[in-house]
Amino acid sequence: NSGANTLRAPLRFGVLGAATISENAIVRPCFKSPHEAVIKALAARDRVRAQQYVERYKLKECEVFDGYQSMLDKADIDAVYIPSPNGLHYEWTMKALRAGLHVLCEKPFASNSEEARAMVDLARQRGLVLMEAAHWFYHPLRERLQAIVAGGRLGALRHVYANFTFPGKPGEPREAKRGPSAIRYDGRLAGGCMMDAGWYALHCVRALLGGEAPEVEWAEAQRWPHDPEIDEGMRAGLAFRKAGASATILCSYCSGAPDGFAPRTAPGTSSPSGQARGGPKHPLGPMRWDAEVTGAKAVMHAVNFGVPHA
């Protein structure tokens, strides 16, 4: 409603960090809908990098701050977007909430359930919005899949399988990981494939099976040889007691390797070690996101179920 838009000031965002992901997550959306949101502040540990970021995206109204805390203390903003490495989400979400700011935090929301509960509790206490920045929650294909399930065309659901994989090279040392990929292999920053790609597979099966928290019946990790605390792949079997169904999830940074966790081959896809036809590109290689939903009456396949639609 254009009339309503003229009566409401745009939400003023501050961005904590000059991360690459923020271009698609918040910069472009703000350019597309300036009456809804605008970037007013950017903080980075390196001021030069922050200034280069502002100039690259022509953020004319954006003030640059030398550090995260400085922005929280001084910027004239309503909310913050946090695209930092996973292990920093909790610390800076809590600090932003204590500063009275709404928070849009990248996925995964936190490093563990204890952190997530504390974040949610504080947001509720302060009457602030705390939201996980994940387009999958609003993806039109997710809505379509849920509508098909709810419509009963598949019958009672028995099993849901979902994967998110990259063909990658297994066992590469951390020195070979450059740019955004490096943080995925840092245990101090809650790295690993399950925290990154596995998020999508897990939320896919939960969305289709009623949203309940499942019980983990079994799990197998493909460990990164340079740090046994980091997984390059994960597969797990889950039980959804309320739904009366089970699920299997799989994620991998090296599904194309002989010993990698390879996804199933579904109709409309290439070989298990390859990508789905038309699959999106990524620094780790072509992504593959597939889901298979088995019901009493029929089986439904979804290819590239989480690719951003716009």
XYZ file of C-alpha atoms in Angstrom:
310
model
C 0.000 0.000 0.000
C 1.849 3.103 -1.207
C -0.233 5.356 1.015
C 0.762 3.449 4.118
C 4.418 3.570 3.088
C 4.433 7.378 3.030
C 3.241 7.471 6.645
C 5.937 5.176 8.030
C 9.612 6.048 8.238
C 11.971 3.370 6.901
C 13.646 1.080 9.411
C 17.190 2.306 9.996
C 19.710 -0.543 9.985
C 23.260 -0.783 11.205
C 25.379 -3.626 9.812
C 27.916 -5.364 12.051
C 30.704 -6.364 9.698
C 31.500 -5.985 6.012
C 30.637 -9.579 5.148
C 30.083 -10.649 1.539
C 26.723 -12.246 2.346
C 25.227 -8.896 3.316
C 25.050 -7.760 -0.320
C 22.167 -10.092 -1.116
C 20.824 -10.268 2.427
C 20.339 -6.579 3.134
C 22.056 -4.176 0.714
C 20.034 -5.096 -2.369
C 16.732 -5.369 -0.460
C 17.295 -1.868 0.942
C 17.992 -0.522 -2.544
C 14.878 -2.261 -3.846
C 12.590 -0.986 -1.079
C 14.082 2.237 0.328
C 10.734 3.179 1.848
C 10.950 0.033 4.025
C 14.571 -0.029 5.198
C 17.805 1.907 4.838
C 21.398 1.214 5.903
C 22.529 4.066 8.132
C 25.639 2.591 9.755
C 28.356 0.024 9.126
C 30.956 -1.213 11.592
C 34.040 -3.283 10.892
C 37.233 -4.130 12.748
C 39.094 -2.574 9.808
C 37.880 0.962 9.057
C 39.483 0.949 5.607
C 37.560 -2.181 4.674
C 34.349 -0.666 6.001
C 34.882 2.499 3.961
C 35.584 0.455 0.835
C 32.354 -1.466 1.440
C 30.339 1.742 1.709
C 31.904 3.116 -1.471
C 31.457 -0.133 -3.410
C 27.725 -0.247 -2.737
C 27.262 3.547 -2.833
C 25.704 3.697 0.628
C 25.405 7.476 0.681
C 23.556 7.729 3.999
C 25.801 5.245 5.802
C 28.133 6.282 8.627
C 31.258 4.173 9.176
C 32.335 3.055 12.652
C 35.683 1.611 13.725
C 34.224 -1.177 15.856
C 31.004 -3.028 16.588
C 30.515 -1.587 20.067
C 31.102 1.940 18.841
C 28.256 1.557 16.364
C 25.901 0.156 18.999
C 26.721 3.062 21.317
C 26.622 5.949 18.851
C 24.708 5.152 15.660
C 21.235 6.591 15.073
C 19.597 3.278 14.146
C 16.589 1.114 14.984
C 17.978 -2.346 14.241
C 21.145 -4.255 13.450
C 21.902 -6.927 10.898
C 24.546 -9.422 12.055
C 26.327 -11.309 9.232
C 29.365 -12.180 11.360
C 30.808 -15.714 11.742
C 28.548 -18.129 13.636
C 30.538 -18.031 16.849
C 29.991 -14.277 17.227
C 26.212 -14.291 16.803
C 25.395 -14.752 20.479
C 27.763 -12.106 21.827
C 26.704 -9.341 19.465
C 23.018 -10.192 19.436
C 22.952 -9.914 23.213
C 24.864 -6.620 23.137
C 22.550 -5.195 20.488
C 19.445 -6.212 22.426
C 20.847 -4.644 25.593
C 21.368 -1.475 23.560
C 17.642 -1.473 22.778
C 17.972 -2.485 19.132
C 16.000 -4.983 17.087
C 18.175 -7.745 15.612
C 18.240 -9.560 12.286
C 20.870 -12.282 12.787
C 22.253 -14.555 10.097
C 21.711 -18.282 10.314
C 22.580 -20.381 12.198
C 20.953 -18.318 14.915
C 23.422 -19.374 17.613
C 26.169 -21.905 18.334
C 23.961 -24.056 20.582
C 20.497 -24.256 22.124
C 21.539 -22.589 25.393
C 22.681 -19.484 23.540
C 19.530 -19.432 21.423
C 17.263 -19.607 24.483
C 19.127 -16.758 26.176
C 18.848 -14.612 23.043
C 15.111 -15.219 22.721
C 14.502 -14.650 26.436
C 16.291 -11.289 26.398
C 14.440 -10.123 23.283
C 11.116 -10.964 24.928
C 12.093 -9.199 28.138
C 13.037 -6.047 26.226
C 10.071 -6.174 23.838
C 12.361 -6.282 20.806
C 12.217 -8.177 17.527
C 14.857 -10.892 17.162
C 14.806 -12.682 13.829
C 16.935 -15.254 12.045
C 17.964 -14.030 8.589
C 16.936 -17.029 6.533
C 15.113 -16.640 3.226
C 13.981 -20.295 3.378
C 11.271 -19.399 5.894
C 9.634 -17.195 3.233
C 10.547 -19.127 0.109
C 7.594 -19.686 -2.264
C 8.648 -23.297 -2.877
C 8.537 -23.987 0.866
C 4.993 -22.639 0.915
C 4.094 -24.814 -2.073
C 5.583 -27.968 -0.547
C 3.742 -27.369 2.711
C 0.487 -26.745 0.842
C 0.812 -30.042 -1.027
C 1.481 -31.896 2.222
C -1.422 -30.171 4.004
C -3.741 -30.889 1.075
C -3.366 -34.615 1.611
C -2.175 -35.521 -1.895
C 0.691 -37.552 -0.465
C -1.321 -39.189 2.281
C 0.099 -39.577 5.768
C 3.787 -38.711 5.695
C 6.172 -41.531 6.460
C 9.631 -40.154 5.705
C 11.314 -36.947 4.532
C 14.832 -36.824 3.105
C 16.728 -33.582 2.501
C 20.284 -32.776 1.484
C 22.441 -29.723 0.873
C 25.840 -30.538 -0.605
C 28.867 -29.217 -2.480
C 31.176 -31.442 -4.567
C 34.344 -29.825 -3.056
C 37.766 -31.309 -2.325
C 37.919 -33.267 0.951
C 40.651 -32.782 3.505
C 42.129 -29.540 2.194
C 44.161 -27.725 4.867
C 42.744 -24.511 6.261
C 45.385 -22.540 4.367
C 43.631 -23.575 1.148
C 40.394 -22.006 2.344
C 40.206 -18.384 1.345
C 37.785 -15.564 1.930
C 34.314 -16.490 3.216
C 35.138 -20.216 3.085
C 37.846 -20.004 5.771
C 35.451 -19.393 8.663
C 33.578 -22.585 7.839
C 36.597 -24.538 9.075
C 37.186 -22.681 12.342
C 35.888 -24.475 15.427
C 36.218 -21.326 17.536
C 33.637 -19.723 15.254
C 31.178 -22.648 15.376
C 32.198 -23.777 11.918
C 31.553 -27.050 10.150
C 29.230 -28.295 7.461
C 26.298 -29.136 9.737
C 26.164 -25.589 11.110
C 26.356 -24.172 7.591
C 24.718 -26.376 4.950
C 23.011 -28.776 7.360
C 20.826 -25.939 8.603
C 18.847 -26.022 5.351
C 18.327 -29.777 5.337
C 17.196 -29.762 8.967
C 14.773 -26.864 8.554
C 13.354 -28.413 5.403
C 12.352 -31.652 7.125
C 11.058 -29.772 10.170
C 8.922 -27.478 8.008
C 7.290 -30.454 6.305
C 6.769 -32.460 9.489
C 5.047 -29.874 11.648
C 7.969 -27.954 13.090
C 8.586 -30.094 16.156
C 12.089 -30.624 17.512
C 13.056 -34.155 16.425
C 14.931 -36.831 18.326
C 18.286 -37.811 16.855
C 18.287 -41.574 16.357
C 21.725 -41.778 14.762
C 24.314 -39.480 13.243
C 27.576 -39.894 11.359
C 30.120 -37.153 10.763
C 32.786 -36.957 8.097
C 35.541 -35.280 10.080
C 37.936 -32.748 8.646
C 41.385 -34.389 9.023
C 43.067 -31.150 10.144
C 40.681 -30.624 13.072
C 38.515 -33.516 14.359
C 36.098 -31.013 15.905
C 35.097 -29.792 12.436
C 32.855 -31.830 10.149
C 33.087 -31.741 6.353
C 29.864 -33.691 6.156
C 27.053 -35.014 8.328
C 24.168 -37.419 7.912
C 21.592 -38.243 10.536
C 18.353 -40.085 11.136
C 15.621 -38.185 12.978
C 12.377 -39.241 14.641
C 9.345 -36.941 14.637
C 7.140 -38.520 17.292
C 4.134 -36.187 17.008
C 4.062 -36.496 13.231
C 4.573 -40.256 13.378
C 7.290 -40.008 10.742
C 11.048 -40.164 10.318
C 13.585 -38.108 8.400
C 17.102 -38.326 7.053
C 19.295 -35.296 6.493
C 22.626 -35.081 4.692
C 25.089 -32.259 4.151
C 28.586 -32.279 2.709
C 31.384 -30.010 1.536
C 32.909 -32.860 -0.505
C 30.092 -35.036 -1.856
C 31.968 -35.661 -5.102
C 34.847 -37.472 -3.396
C 34.979 -41.301 -3.421
C 34.584 -41.335 0.372
C 32.316 -38.284 0.560
C 28.701 -38.227 1.696
C 26.948 -38.237 -1.671
C 23.291 -37.236 -2.029
C 20.725 -39.464 -3.658
C 19.952 -39.080 -7.327
C 16.483 -37.632 -7.822
C 14.466 -37.150 -11.000
C 15.768 -34.146 -12.929
C 19.266 -34.254 -11.446
C 22.664 -35.409 -12.607
C 24.757 -38.113 -10.971
C 24.931 -38.199 -7.154
C 28.342 -36.523 -7.186
C 27.145 -33.676 -9.387
C 24.758 -30.809 -9.002
C 21.077 -30.542 -9.709
C 20.456 -29.237 -13.198
C 20.624 -25.489 -13.118
C 22.056 -25.573 -9.602
C 23.495 -22.320 -8.247
C 27.223 -21.559 -8.091
C 29.189 -21.050 -4.881
C 32.857 -20.656 -3.811
C 32.752 -24.274 -2.613
C 31.405 -25.503 -5.952
C 27.922 -26.049 -7.420
C 25.357 -26.468 -4.678
C 22.792 -29.229 -4.626
C 19.624 -28.957 -2.533
C 17.173 -31.836 -2.883
C 14.241 -33.136 -0.883
C 12.138 -36.281 -1.152
C 8.856 -36.584 0.732
C 7.347 -40.059 1.054
C 3.703 -40.416 1.943
C 1.268 -43.312 2.063
C -0.138 -42.344 -1.368
C 2.733 -40.767 -3.285
C 6.310 -39.512 -3.266
C 7.209 -35.868 -3.946
C 10.628 -34.678 -5.158
C 11.884 -31.098 -4.818
C 15.035 -30.088 -6.711
C 17.069 -27.081 -5.537
C 14.397 -26.455 -2.943
C 16.155 -23.567 -1.233
C 17.666 -21.534 -4.052
C 16.857 -17.833 -3.511
C 14.002 -16.989 -5.861
C 14.761 -13.292 -6.291
